[in-house]
Amino acid sequence: MEFAGGLVPTGDALGTKNDGFVERASAMEIHARLRRTYETKNTVNSTPRIGSTTISCDVLVIGGGAAGVAAATAAGHAGAQVVLLERYGFLGGLATTAQVGTICGLYLRDTTGAQATPVAGGFANEFSSRLQSDSGTKPLCVDSGLWVLPYSPPIFARVADAIVSESGNVTVILHATVAEARAEDSRMNLVCALAWNEPLNFSPKAVVDCTGEATAAALAGANAENGATDQSPALVFVLENVDPGLVERGLLEVRRELRRAVEDGSLPAICERLALVPGTGTNGRLALKLSLFPANPDRALWQQVTDWERESRALLEPLHRFLIGNVAAFRNSRLDSVAPQLGVRSGRRILGRARLADEQVLDARKSPMGIARGCWPMERWGKSPRPEMTYFAERDYYDIPLDCLRPVELDNVLVAGRCLSAETGAMTSARVIGTALATGWAAGTAAAFQAAGRPLDDAVAQIRRQMS
Ligand SMILES: Cc1cc2nc3c(=O)[nH]c(=O)nc-3n(C[C@H](O)[C@H](O)[C@H](O)COP(=O)(O)OP(=O)(O)OC[C@H]3O[C@@H](n4cnc5c(N)ncnc54)[C@H](O)[C@@H]3O)c2cc1C
């Protein structure tokens, strides 16, 4: 890894061992070592920055959700010196902070199949195999031939951390929030973050924005669209000591009681939007998600998110009290936990060199520049209590071309996961975790090629070999 003060020798302050792999060290340790050894003046260029320490790297991955974990691992595997920045104290993004509970987009839809068939080879498949063996879960057929993989959020975070570390060459910095990004001559050349409240600057050769909101790309001037009004957010919570028979019987009785309460005004309308997290409940621990209404376009998203968080958390107590009093299966239940963050299904996404169109998804269209495969139907959580599902052909998939990951304005930046360039309907399919792992892997590989000055066509060829 290169710092503004010069190339760092092997066995350096970052803990690079002689075999070239980076030791696992906490963000605080890394930061302390960086400060002691490589504190530099701002001499790289005259662009304003927020701190005095500048770290150079080949590939900077911003955001440690499913897409960011895959991107950092891919770039590390490709031999790049990688830094992964994550604003929370653990990896996984919505998979762990919003505790969504199942991975969709890993397996082909198949109403006749007795077993789950992976949509592609490669990283998403390897990640899910590791998750299965660590958490003891198996793919589950939930509805209309759709297969999902249930998982435990803490195990997801642990597997993500282990896989990133094992890839070599990746330095993870947690509690690091990117607040500024600058570009010159169509290249993002400066990213500023607060890492545990200490300012750090990064000077990368290539950047992968996996923030779920295209934050760095937008800060550096890429055009983006706001998808927050497309889909409703949801809060996941877990009740324990619920009658396990409820899962088999389904939520029909629960919904009937909730509708009655909404109609007589004893509960607000969003309570009708309660849904089960598949794969939970058979042992008495039942995860539920309470979907709110999509964002109001007249309000700033930060205001809206604050209200959503506060209102949905305040509602859990009366809702749970109602369930205890009115549905026998919940009579002895207790509130076990609530997800640390509200799950926001749809946010800001870039306007890329290509835009994944709704019809590409519905026609299961293939592309010679396809770098990831989507197989989940369009699943839109709008104003009605249940999602609208739009299916394409069974046992088929669509390709996501590389240019959907490339902002028009920035040559050395790729995005992945739920901030890639897509029409509204296409994003309701491409946002799922399995597809985010696949687009993350592709973006990380392409960024490593860019940083090494190698043609992107070669990256596409390599990714396609790994998928087949
Ligand atoms: C309620 C709900 C239920 C869902 N259910 C399912 C499901 O059952 N199965 C499924 O497959 N998918 C589901 N999804 C969709 C899926 O969870 C997400 O689309 C997917 O996890 C997105 O991954 P990502 O890596 O693109 O983004 P994210 O998971 O959002 O990751 C972004 C990461 O970037 C970090 N970050 C953001 N800004 C900054 C910054 N400025 N600086 C540093 N770090 C930053 C965040 O902390 C986060 O870790 C659901 C989503 C919701 C909201």
Coordinates of C-alpha atoms and ligand atoms in Angstrom, one line a residue:
M1 CA 0.0 0.0 0.0
E2 CA 1.3 3.4 -0.9
F3 CA 0.9 6.4 1.4
A4 CA 1.3 10.1 0.5
G5 CA 4.7 9.9 2.2
G6 CA 6.0 7.1 -0.1
L7 CA 5.7 3.3 -0.7
V8 CA 5.3 1.3 2.5
P9 CA 7.8 -1.5 2.8
T10 CA 6.8 -5.1 3.6
G11 CA 6.3 -5.6 7.3
D12 CA 5.1 -2.1 7.7
A13 CA 3.1 0.0 10.1
L14 CA -0.1 -1.5 8.7
G15 CA 0.9 -5.0 9.8
T16 CA 1.6 -6.3 6.3
K17 CA 3.4 -9.6 7.0
N18 CA 6.3 -10.8 4.8
D19 CA 4.0 -13.1 2.9
G20 CA 2.2 -10.0 1.6
F21 CA -1.0 -10.6 3.6
V22 CA -2.4 -8.0 5.9
E23 CA -2.8 -9.0 9.6
R24 CA -6.2 -8.6 11.1
A25 CA -6.1 -5.5 13.2
S26 CA -8.7 -3.2 14.6
A27 CA -9.4 0.1 13.0
M28 CA -8.1 1.9 16.1
E29 CA -4.8 0.0 16.0
I30 CA -4.4 0.6 12.3
H31 CA -5.2 4.3 12.7
A32 CA -2.8 4.7 15.6
R33 CA 0.0 3.0 13.6
L34 CA -0.7 5.1 10.6
R35 CA -0.5 8.3 12.6
R36 CA 2.7 7.3 14.4
T37 CA 4.5 6.3 11.2
Y38 CA 3.1 8.1 8.2
E39 CA 1.5 11.3 9.3
T40 CA 2.0 13.6 6.3
K41 CA 1.3 17.2 5.2
N42 CA -1.3 17.8 2.6
T43 CA 1.0 17.9 -0.4
V44 CA -0.7 15.6 -2.9
N45 CA -2.7 18.4 -4.5
S46 CA -4.4 21.6 -3.6
T47 CA -7.9 20.1 -3.2
P48 CA -9.4 20.9 0.2
R49 CA -9.5 18.0 2.7
I50 CA -10.6 17.4 6.2
G51 CA -7.6 15.8 7.9
S52 CA -3.8 15.7 7.7
T53 CA -3.3 12.0 7.0
T54 CA -3.6 10.8 3.4
I55 CA -3.6 7.1 2.5
S56 CA -3.0 6.0 -1.0
C57 CA -4.3 2.6 -2.2
D58 CA -5.1 0.9 -5.5
V59 CA -8.8 0.3 -4.8
L60 CA -11.0 2.1 -2.2
V61 CA -14.2 0.3 -1.5
I62 CA -16.8 2.4 0.4
G63 CA -19.5 0.5 2.3
G64 CA -19.2 -3.0 3.8
G65 CA -22.6 -4.4 2.9
A66 CA -23.0 -7.5 0.7
A67 CA -21.7 -5.6 -2.4
G68 CA -18.8 -4.0 -0.6
V69 CA -17.6 -7.3 1.0
A70 CA -17.7 -8.9 -2.4
A71 CA -15.9 -6.0 -4.1
A72 CA -13.1 -5.8 -1.5
T73 CA -12.6 -9.5 -1.6
A74 CA -12.5 -9.6 -5.5
A75 CA -10.1 -6.6 -5.7
G76 CA -7.8 -8.3 -3.0
H77 CA -7.9 -11.6 -5.0
A78 CA -6.9 -9.7 -8.1
G79 CA -3.8 -8.5 -6.3
A80 CA -4.8 -4.9 -5.6
Q81 CA -4.0 -3.1 -2.3
V82 CA -7.5 -2.5 -1.0
V83 CA -9.0 -0.3 1.7
L84 CA -12.6 -1.1 2.8
L85 CA -14.4 1.7 4.7
E86 CA -17.6 0.9 6.7
R87 CA -19.5 3.3 8.9
Y88 CA -20.7 0.7 11.4
G89 CA -18.7 -1.5 13.7
F90 CA -19.3 -4.7 11.7
L91 CA -19.8 -5.8 8.1
G92 CA -23.0 -6.9 6.2
G93 CA -24.9 -3.7 5.6
L94 CA -28.7 -4.2 5.5
A95 CA -28.1 -8.0 5.8
T96 CA -26.9 -7.3 9.4
T97 CA -28.1 -3.8 10.4
A98 CA -31.6 -4.3 9.1
Q99 CA -31.5 -8.1 9.8
V100 CA -33.5 -8.9 6.7
G101 CA -33.0 -12.7 7.4
T102 CA -32.9 -14.4 4.0
I103 CA -30.7 -14.2 0.9
C104 CA -32.7 -14.0 -2.3
G105 CA -31.2 -14.1 -5.8
L106 CA -28.9 -17.1 -5.3
Y107 CA -31.0 -19.8 -7.0
L108 CA -33.1 -20.1 -10.1
R109 CA -36.9 -20.0 -9.7
D110 CA -38.3 -23.5 -10.3
T111 CA -41.8 -24.7 -9.4
T112 CA -40.9 -28.2 -10.3
G113 CA -37.4 -28.6 -8.8
A114 CA -36.8 -30.5 -5.6
Q115 CA -33.6 -28.7 -5.0
A116 CA -32.1 -25.2 -5.3
T117 CA -30.0 -24.6 -8.5
P118 CA -27.5 -21.7 -8.2
V119 CA -27.9 -19.0 -10.8
A120 CA -24.2 -18.8 -11.4
G121 CA -20.8 -20.0 -10.2
G122 CA -18.5 -17.6 -8.4
F123 CA -18.4 -15.6 -5.2
A124 CA -22.1 -15.5 -4.3
N125 CA -22.2 -19.2 -4.4
E126 CA -19.0 -19.6 -2.3
F127 CA -20.2 -17.0 0.2
S128 CA -23.5 -18.8 0.6
S129 CA -21.9 -22.2 1.0
R130 CA -19.7 -20.8 3.8
L131 CA -22.8 -19.2 5.4
Q132 CA -24.7 -22.5 5.2
S133 CA -21.9 -24.5 6.8
D134 CA -21.3 -22.0 9.6
S135 CA -25.0 -21.4 10.4
G136 CA -26.4 -24.9 9.7
T137 CA -29.1 -23.5 7.4
K138 CA -30.3 -24.8 4.0
P139 CA -32.0 -23.3 1.0
L140 CA -35.8 -23.0 1.5
C141 CA -38.5 -23.0 -1.2
V142 CA -40.9 -20.3 0.0
D143 CA -43.4 -19.5 -2.7
S144 CA -44.0 -19.9 -6.5
G145 CA -40.8 -21.8 -6.9
L146 CA -38.7 -19.1 -5.2
W147 CA -35.7 -20.3 -3.2
V148 CA -34.0 -18.3 -0.4
L149 CA -31.2 -19.0 2.0
P150 CA -32.1 -18.2 5.7
Y151 CA -29.2 -16.9 7.8
S152 CA -28.4 -15.5 11.2
P153 CA -27.3 -11.9 11.0
P154 CA -24.4 -12.2 13.5
I155 CA -23.1 -15.2 11.5
F156 CA -23.4 -13.2 8.3
A157 CA -21.2 -10.5 9.8
R158 CA -18.6 -13.1 11.0
V159 CA -18.4 -14.9 7.7
A160 CA -18.1 -11.5 5.8
D161 CA -15.3 -10.5 8.1
A162 CA -13.4 -13.8 7.7
I163 CA -13.8 -13.9 3.9
V164 CA -12.5 -10.3 3.5
S165 CA -9.5 -11.0 5.8
E166 CA -8.6 -14.3 4.0
S167 CA -8.6 -12.6 0.6
G168 CA -5.3 -10.8 1.5
N169 CA -4.4 -7.2 0.7
V170 CA -7.6 -5.8 2.2
T171 CA -7.4 -3.3 5.1
V172 CA -10.8 -2.9 6.8
I173 CA -11.5 0.4 8.6
L174 CA -14.7 0.3 10.6
H175 CA -16.6 3.2 12.1
A176 CA -15.4 5.2 9.0
T177 CA -18.0 7.4 7.4
V178 CA -17.2 9.0 4.0
A179 CA -18.4 12.6 4.1
E180 CA -16.6 14.1 1.0
A181 CA -15.3 13.0 -2.4
R182 CA -13.7 15.1 -5.1
A183 CA -12.9 14.4 -8.8
E184 CA -10.6 16.1 -11.2
D185 CA -10.5 15.3 -14.9
S186 CA -13.3 12.7 -14.5
R187 CA -11.3 10.8 -11.9
M188 CA -12.2 10.5 -8.2
N189 CA -8.9 11.4 -6.6
L190 CA -9.8 12.3 -3.0
V191 CA -12.2 10.7 -0.5
C192 CA -12.5 12.1 3.0
A193 CA -13.8 10.0 6.0
L194 CA -14.2 10.3 9.7
A195 CA -12.8 7.1 11.2
W196 CA -13.9 6.8 14.8
N197 CA -14.2 10.6 14.6
E198 CA -10.7 11.1 13.3
P199 CA -10.4 12.7 9.8
L200 CA -8.6 10.6 7.2
N201 CA -8.1 11.3 3.5
F202 CA -7.8 8.6 0.8
S203 CA -6.1 9.0 -2.6
P204 CA -7.2 5.9 -4.6
K205 CA -6.5 4.8 -8.1
A206 CA -10.0 3.3 -8.4
V207 CA -13.1 3.5 -6.3
V208 CA -16.0 1.1 -5.8
D209 CA -19.0 2.9 -4.2
C210 CA -21.1 0.3 -2.3
T211 CA -22.8 2.7 0.0
G212 CA -26.3 1.6 -1.1
E213 CA -26.9 5.3 -1.8
A214 CA -24.2 6.1 -4.3
T215 CA -22.9 8.6 -1.7
A216 CA -19.3 9.0 -2.9
A217 CA -20.2 9.0 -6.6
A218 CA -22.9 11.7 -6.0
L219 CA -20.5 13.8 -3.8
A220 CA -18.0 13.8 -6.6
G221 CA -20.5 15.0 -9.1
A222 CA -22.1 11.9 -10.7
N223 CA -25.7 12.2 -11.6
A224 CA -28.0 10.1 -9.6
E225 CA -31.8 9.5 -9.1
N226 CA -33.7 9.2 -5.9
G227 CA -35.4 5.9 -5.5
A228 CA -36.7 6.4 -1.9
T229 CA -40.2 7.0 -3.1
D230 CA -40.3 3.7 -5.1
Q231 CA -40.5 1.3 -2.1
S232 CA -41.4 1.2 1.5
P233 CA -38.9 0.7 4.3
A234 CA -39.4 -1.9 7.1
L235 CA -38.4 -2.5 10.7
V236 CA -37.4 -6.1 11.6
F237 CA -38.0 -7.4 15.1
V238 CA -37.8 -10.7 16.8
L239 CA -40.3 -12.2 19.3
E240 CA -39.4 -15.3 21.4
N241 CA -41.6 -17.9 22.9
V242 CA -44.2 -17.7 20.0
D243 CA -46.2 -20.9 19.4
P244 CA -44.2 -22.7 16.6
G245 CA -47.4 -23.9 15.1
L246 CA -48.1 -20.4 13.9
V247 CA -45.6 -20.7 11.0
E248 CA -47.4 -23.7 9.6
R249 CA -50.8 -22.1 10.0
G250 CA -49.5 -18.8 8.4
L251 CA -50.4 -15.3 9.3
L252 CA -54.0 -15.3 8.1
E253 CA -55.5 -15.2 11.6
V254 CA -53.0 -12.5 12.6
R255 CA -53.8 -10.4 9.6
R256 CA -57.6 -10.7 10.3
E257 CA -57.1 -9.5 13.8
L258 CA -54.8 -6.6 12.8
R259 CA -57.3 -5.5 10.1
R260 CA -60.1 -5.4 12.7
A261 CA -57.9 -3.3 15.0
V262 CA -57.0 -0.9 12.1
E263 CA -60.6 -0.5 11.1
D264 CA -61.8 0.2 14.7
G265 CA -58.9 2.7 15.1
S266 CA -57.1 0.9 17.9
L267 CA -53.9 0.5 15.8
P268 CA -52.6 2.6 12.9
A269 CA -52.8 1.5 9.3
I270 CA -49.2 0.3 9.0
C271 CA -49.9 -2.6 11.4
E272 CA -51.7 -4.4 8.7
R273 CA -48.4 -4.5 6.8
L274 CA -46.8 -7.0 9.2
A275 CA -45.0 -10.0 7.5
L276 CA -43.0 -13.0 8.5
V277 CA -39.3 -13.4 7.8
P278 CA -39.2 -16.8 6.1
G279 CA -37.2 -19.5 7.8
T280 CA -37.9 -18.2 11.4
G281 CA -40.4 -19.3 14.0
T282 CA -40.1 -23.1 14.1
N283 CA -38.1 -22.9 17.3
G284 CA -40.4 -20.2 18.9
R285 CA -38.1 -17.3 17.8
L286 CA -40.1 -15.5 15.1
A287 CA -38.7 -12.6 13.1
L288 CA -41.4 -10.1 11.8
K289 CA -41.0 -7.1 9.5
L290 CA -43.2 -4.1 9.8
S291 CA -43.3 -2.3 6.4
L292 CA -44.0 1.5 6.5
F293 CA -45.1 3.6 3.6
P294 CA -42.8 4.8 0.8
A295 CA -41.0 8.2 1.3
N296 CA -42.9 11.4 0.8
P297 CA -41.2 13.2 -2.2
D298 CA -41.7 16.6 -0.5
R299 CA -39.6 15.8 2.5
A300 CA -35.8 15.4 2.7
L301 CA -34.8 11.8 3.2
W302 CA -32.9 12.5 6.4
Q303 CA -36.0 14.0 8.0
Q304 CA -38.1 11.1 6.7
V305 CA -35.7 8.4 7.9
T306 CA -35.6 10.0 11.4
D307 CA -39.4 9.9 11.6
W308 CA -39.6 6.4 10.3
E309 CA -37.1 5.1 12.8
R310 CA -38.8 6.8 15.8
E311 CA -42.4 6.1 14.8
S312 CA -41.9 2.4 13.9
R313 CA -39.9 1.7 17.1
A314 CA -42.6 3.5 19.2
L315 CA -45.3 1.3 17.6
L316 CA -43.7 -2.0 18.6
E317 CA -44.9 -1.9 22.2
P318 CA -48.7 -1.3 21.4
L319 CA -48.5 -3.7 18.5
H320 CA -46.9 -6.5 20.6
R321 CA -49.4 -5.8 23.4
F322 CA -52.2 -6.2 20.9
L323 CA -50.8 -9.5 19.6
I324 CA -50.4 -10.9 23.1
G325 CA -54.0 -10.0 24.0
N326 CA -55.7 -11.1 20.7
V327 CA -53.8 -14.0 19.1
A328 CA -53.3 -17.1 21.1
A329 CA -49.9 -18.0 19.5
F330 CA -48.4 -14.8 20.9
R331 CA -49.9 -15.1 24.4
N332 CA -46.5 -15.9 26.2
S333 CA -44.2 -14.2 23.7
R334 CA -41.5 -11.6 24.6
L335 CA -39.8 -9.0 22.6
D336 CA -36.3 -10.4 22.0
S337 CA -34.6 -7.8 19.8
V338 CA -35.1 -5.0 17.2
A339 CA -32.9 -4.5 14.2
P340 CA -30.3 -1.7 14.9
Q341 CA -31.4 0.1 11.7
L342 CA -34.6 0.5 9.7
G343 CA -34.3 -1.3 6.4
V344 CA -34.5 1.2 3.5
R345 CA -35.3 -0.9 0.4
S346 CA -34.5 1.8 -2.2
G347 CA -32.3 4.9 -2.1
R348 CA -30.2 7.0 -4.4
R349 CA -28.8 5.2 -7.5
I350 CA -26.5 6.4 -10.2
L351 CA -27.4 7.2 -13.8
G352 CA -24.9 4.9 -15.5
R353 CA -23.4 4.5 -18.9
A354 CA -26.1 1.8 -19.3
R355 CA -29.4 1.5 -17.3
L356 CA -30.9 -1.9 -16.6
A357 CA -34.3 -1.7 -18.1
D358 CA -37.5 -3.3 -16.7
E359 CA -37.9 -5.2 -20.0
Q360 CA -34.4 -6.6 -19.9
V361 CA -35.4 -8.2 -16.6
L362 CA -38.8 -9.4 -17.7
D363 CA -37.4 -10.8 -21.0
A364 CA -34.5 -12.5 -19.2
R365 CA -32.2 -10.8 -21.6
K366 CA -28.5 -11.8 -22.0
S367 CA -25.6 -9.5 -22.8
P368 CA -22.0 -10.1 -24.0
M369 CA -21.0 -7.5 -21.4
G370 CA -23.0 -9.2 -18.7
I371 CA -21.0 -9.4 -15.4
A372 CA -23.7 -10.6 -13.0
R373 CA -26.9 -12.6 -13.3
G374 CA -30.2 -11.6 -11.7
C375 CA -32.8 -14.3 -11.0
W376 CA -35.2 -12.8 -8.5
P377 CA -38.6 -11.5 -9.7
M378 CA -39.5 -7.8 -9.4
E379 CA -40.7 -7.5 -5.9
R380 CA -42.3 -4.1 -5.2
W381 CA -43.3 -3.1 -1.7
G382 CA -45.5 -0.1 -2.4
K383 CA -48.6 1.2 -0.7
S384 CA -50.5 -2.1 -0.5
P385 CA -49.9 -4.4 2.5
R386 CA -48.4 -7.2 0.4
P387 CA -45.6 -6.9 -2.2
E388 CA -46.5 -6.9 -5.9
M389 CA -44.5 -9.7 -7.6
T390 CA -43.8 -9.7 -11.4
Y391 CA -42.2 -13.0 -12.5
F392 CA -40.1 -13.8 -15.6
A393 CA -39.5 -17.2 -17.1
E394 CA -38.7 -20.0 -14.7
R395 CA -35.2 -21.5 -14.6
D396 CA -33.9 -18.4 -16.4
Y397 CA -32.0 -15.2 -15.5
Y398 CA -31.1 -11.8 -16.9
D399 CA -27.6 -10.3 -17.4
I400 CA -26.5 -7.1 -15.8
P401 CA -24.0 -5.4 -18.2
L402 CA -20.8 -3.8 -16.7
D403 CA -21.9 -0.3 -17.8
C404 CA -24.8 -0.3 -15.3
L405 CA -22.0 -0.1 -12.7
R406 CA -20.2 2.9 -14.3
P407 CA -21.3 6.5 -13.7
V408 CA -21.2 8.6 -16.8
E409 CA -19.1 11.3 -15.3
L410 CA -16.4 9.3 -13.5
D411 CA -13.9 7.1 -15.3
N412 CA -12.2 5.4 -12.2
V413 CA -15.4 4.7 -10.2
L414 CA -17.8 1.7 -10.2
V415 CA -20.8 1.2 -8.1
A416 CA -22.4 -2.1 -7.0
G417 CA -25.4 -3.5 -5.1
R418 CA -28.5 -1.4 -4.7
C419 CA -27.1 1.8 -6.1
L420 CA -26.4 0.5 -9.7
S421 CA -28.1 2.1 -12.6
A422 CA -31.5 0.6 -13.2
E423 CA -35.1 1.5 -13.9
T424 CA -37.5 1.4 -10.9
G425 CA -38.9 -2.1 -11.6
A426 CA -35.5 -3.6 -12.5
M427 CA -34.1 -2.4 -9.2
T428 CA -36.8 -4.1 -7.3
S429 CA -35.2 -7.3 -8.6
A430 CA -31.5 -6.4 -8.8
R431 CA -31.3 -5.1 -5.2
V432 CA -31.4 -8.5 -3.4
I433 CA -28.4 -9.8 -1.5
G434 CA -27.5 -12.6 -3.9
T435 CA -27.3 -10.2 -6.8
A436 CA -25.5 -7.5 -4.7
L437 CA -22.8 -10.1 -4.0
A438 CA -22.5 -10.8 -7.7
T439 CA -22.3 -7.1 -8.8
G440 CA -19.9 -6.4 -5.9
W441 CA -17.6 -9.1 -7.1
A442 CA -17.7 -7.8 -10.7
A443 CA -17.1 -4.1 -9.6
G444 CA -14.1 -5.1 -7.4
T445 CA -12.5 -7.1 -10.1
A446 CA -13.0 -4.4 -12.7
A447 CA -11.6 -1.7 -10.3
A448 CA -8.5 -3.9 -9.7
F449 CA -8.0 -4.1 -13.5
Q450 CA -8.4 -0.3 -13.8
A451 CA -6.0 0.4 -11.0
A452 CA -3.4 -1.9 -12.7
G453 CA -4.0 -0.1 -16.1
R454 CA -5.5 -3.3 -17.6
P455 CA -8.4 -3.1 -20.1
L456 CA -11.9 -3.5 -18.7
D457 CA -12.7 -6.0 -21.5
D458 CA -10.2 -8.4 -19.9
A459 CA -12.0 -7.9 -16.6
V460 CA -15.3 -8.8 -18.2
A461 CA -13.9 -11.9 -19.8
Q462 CA -12.4 -13.0 -16.4
I463 CA -15.7 -12.4 -14.5
R464 CA -17.7 -14.2 -17.1
R465 CA -15.4 -17.3 -16.9
Q466 CA -15.9 -17.3 -13.1
M467 CA -19.7 -17.1 -13.5
S468 CA -20.1 -20.0 -15.9
Ligands
LIG1 C1 -36.9 -4.6 4.9 C2 -36.0 -5.2 3.9 C3 -36.1 -6.5 3.6 C4 -35.3 -7.1 2.7 N1 -35.4 -8.5 2.5 C5 -34.5 -9.1 1.7 C6 -34.5 -10.5 1.7 O1 -35.2 -11.2 2.4 N2 -33.5 -11.1 0.9 C7 -32.6 -10.3 0.1 O2 -31.8 -10.9 -0.5 N3 -32.7 -9.0 0.2 C8 -33.6 -8.4 1.0 N4 -33.6 -7.0 1.0 C9 -32.7 -6.2 0.1 C10 -31.3 -6.3 0.6 O3 -31.2 -6.4 2.0 C11 -30.4 -5.1 0.1 O4 -30.8 -4.6 -1.1 C12 -29.0 -5.5 0.1 O5 -28.6 -6.0 1.3 C13 -28.1 -4.3 -0.4 O6 -26.8 -4.6 -0.3 P1 -25.7 -3.4 -0.6 O7 -24.4 -3.9 -0.2 O8 -26.0 -2.9 -2.0 O9 -26.2 -2.2 0.4 P2 -26.2 -2.1 1.9 O10 -26.5 -3.4 2.5 O11 -27.1 -0.9 2.2 O12 -24.7 -1.7 2.3 C14 -24.2 -0.4 2.3 C15 -23.1 -0.3 3.3 O13 -22.5 1.0 3.1 C16 -22.3 1.6 4.4 N5 -22.3 3.0 4.2 C17 -23.3 3.8 3.7 N6 -22.9 5.1 3.6 C18 -21.6 5.1 4.0 C19 -20.6 6.1 4.1 N7 -20.9 7.4 3.8 N8 -19.4 5.8 4.5 C20 -19.1 4.5 4.9 N9 -20.0 3.5 4.8 C21 -21.2 3.8 4.4 C22 -23.5 1.1 5.2 O14 -23.3 1.2 6.6 C23 -23.7 -0.3 4.7 O15 -22.9 -1.2 5.5 C24 -34.4 -6.4 1.9 C25 -34.3 -5.0 2.2 C26 -35.1 -4.4 3.1 C27 -34.9 -3.0 3.4

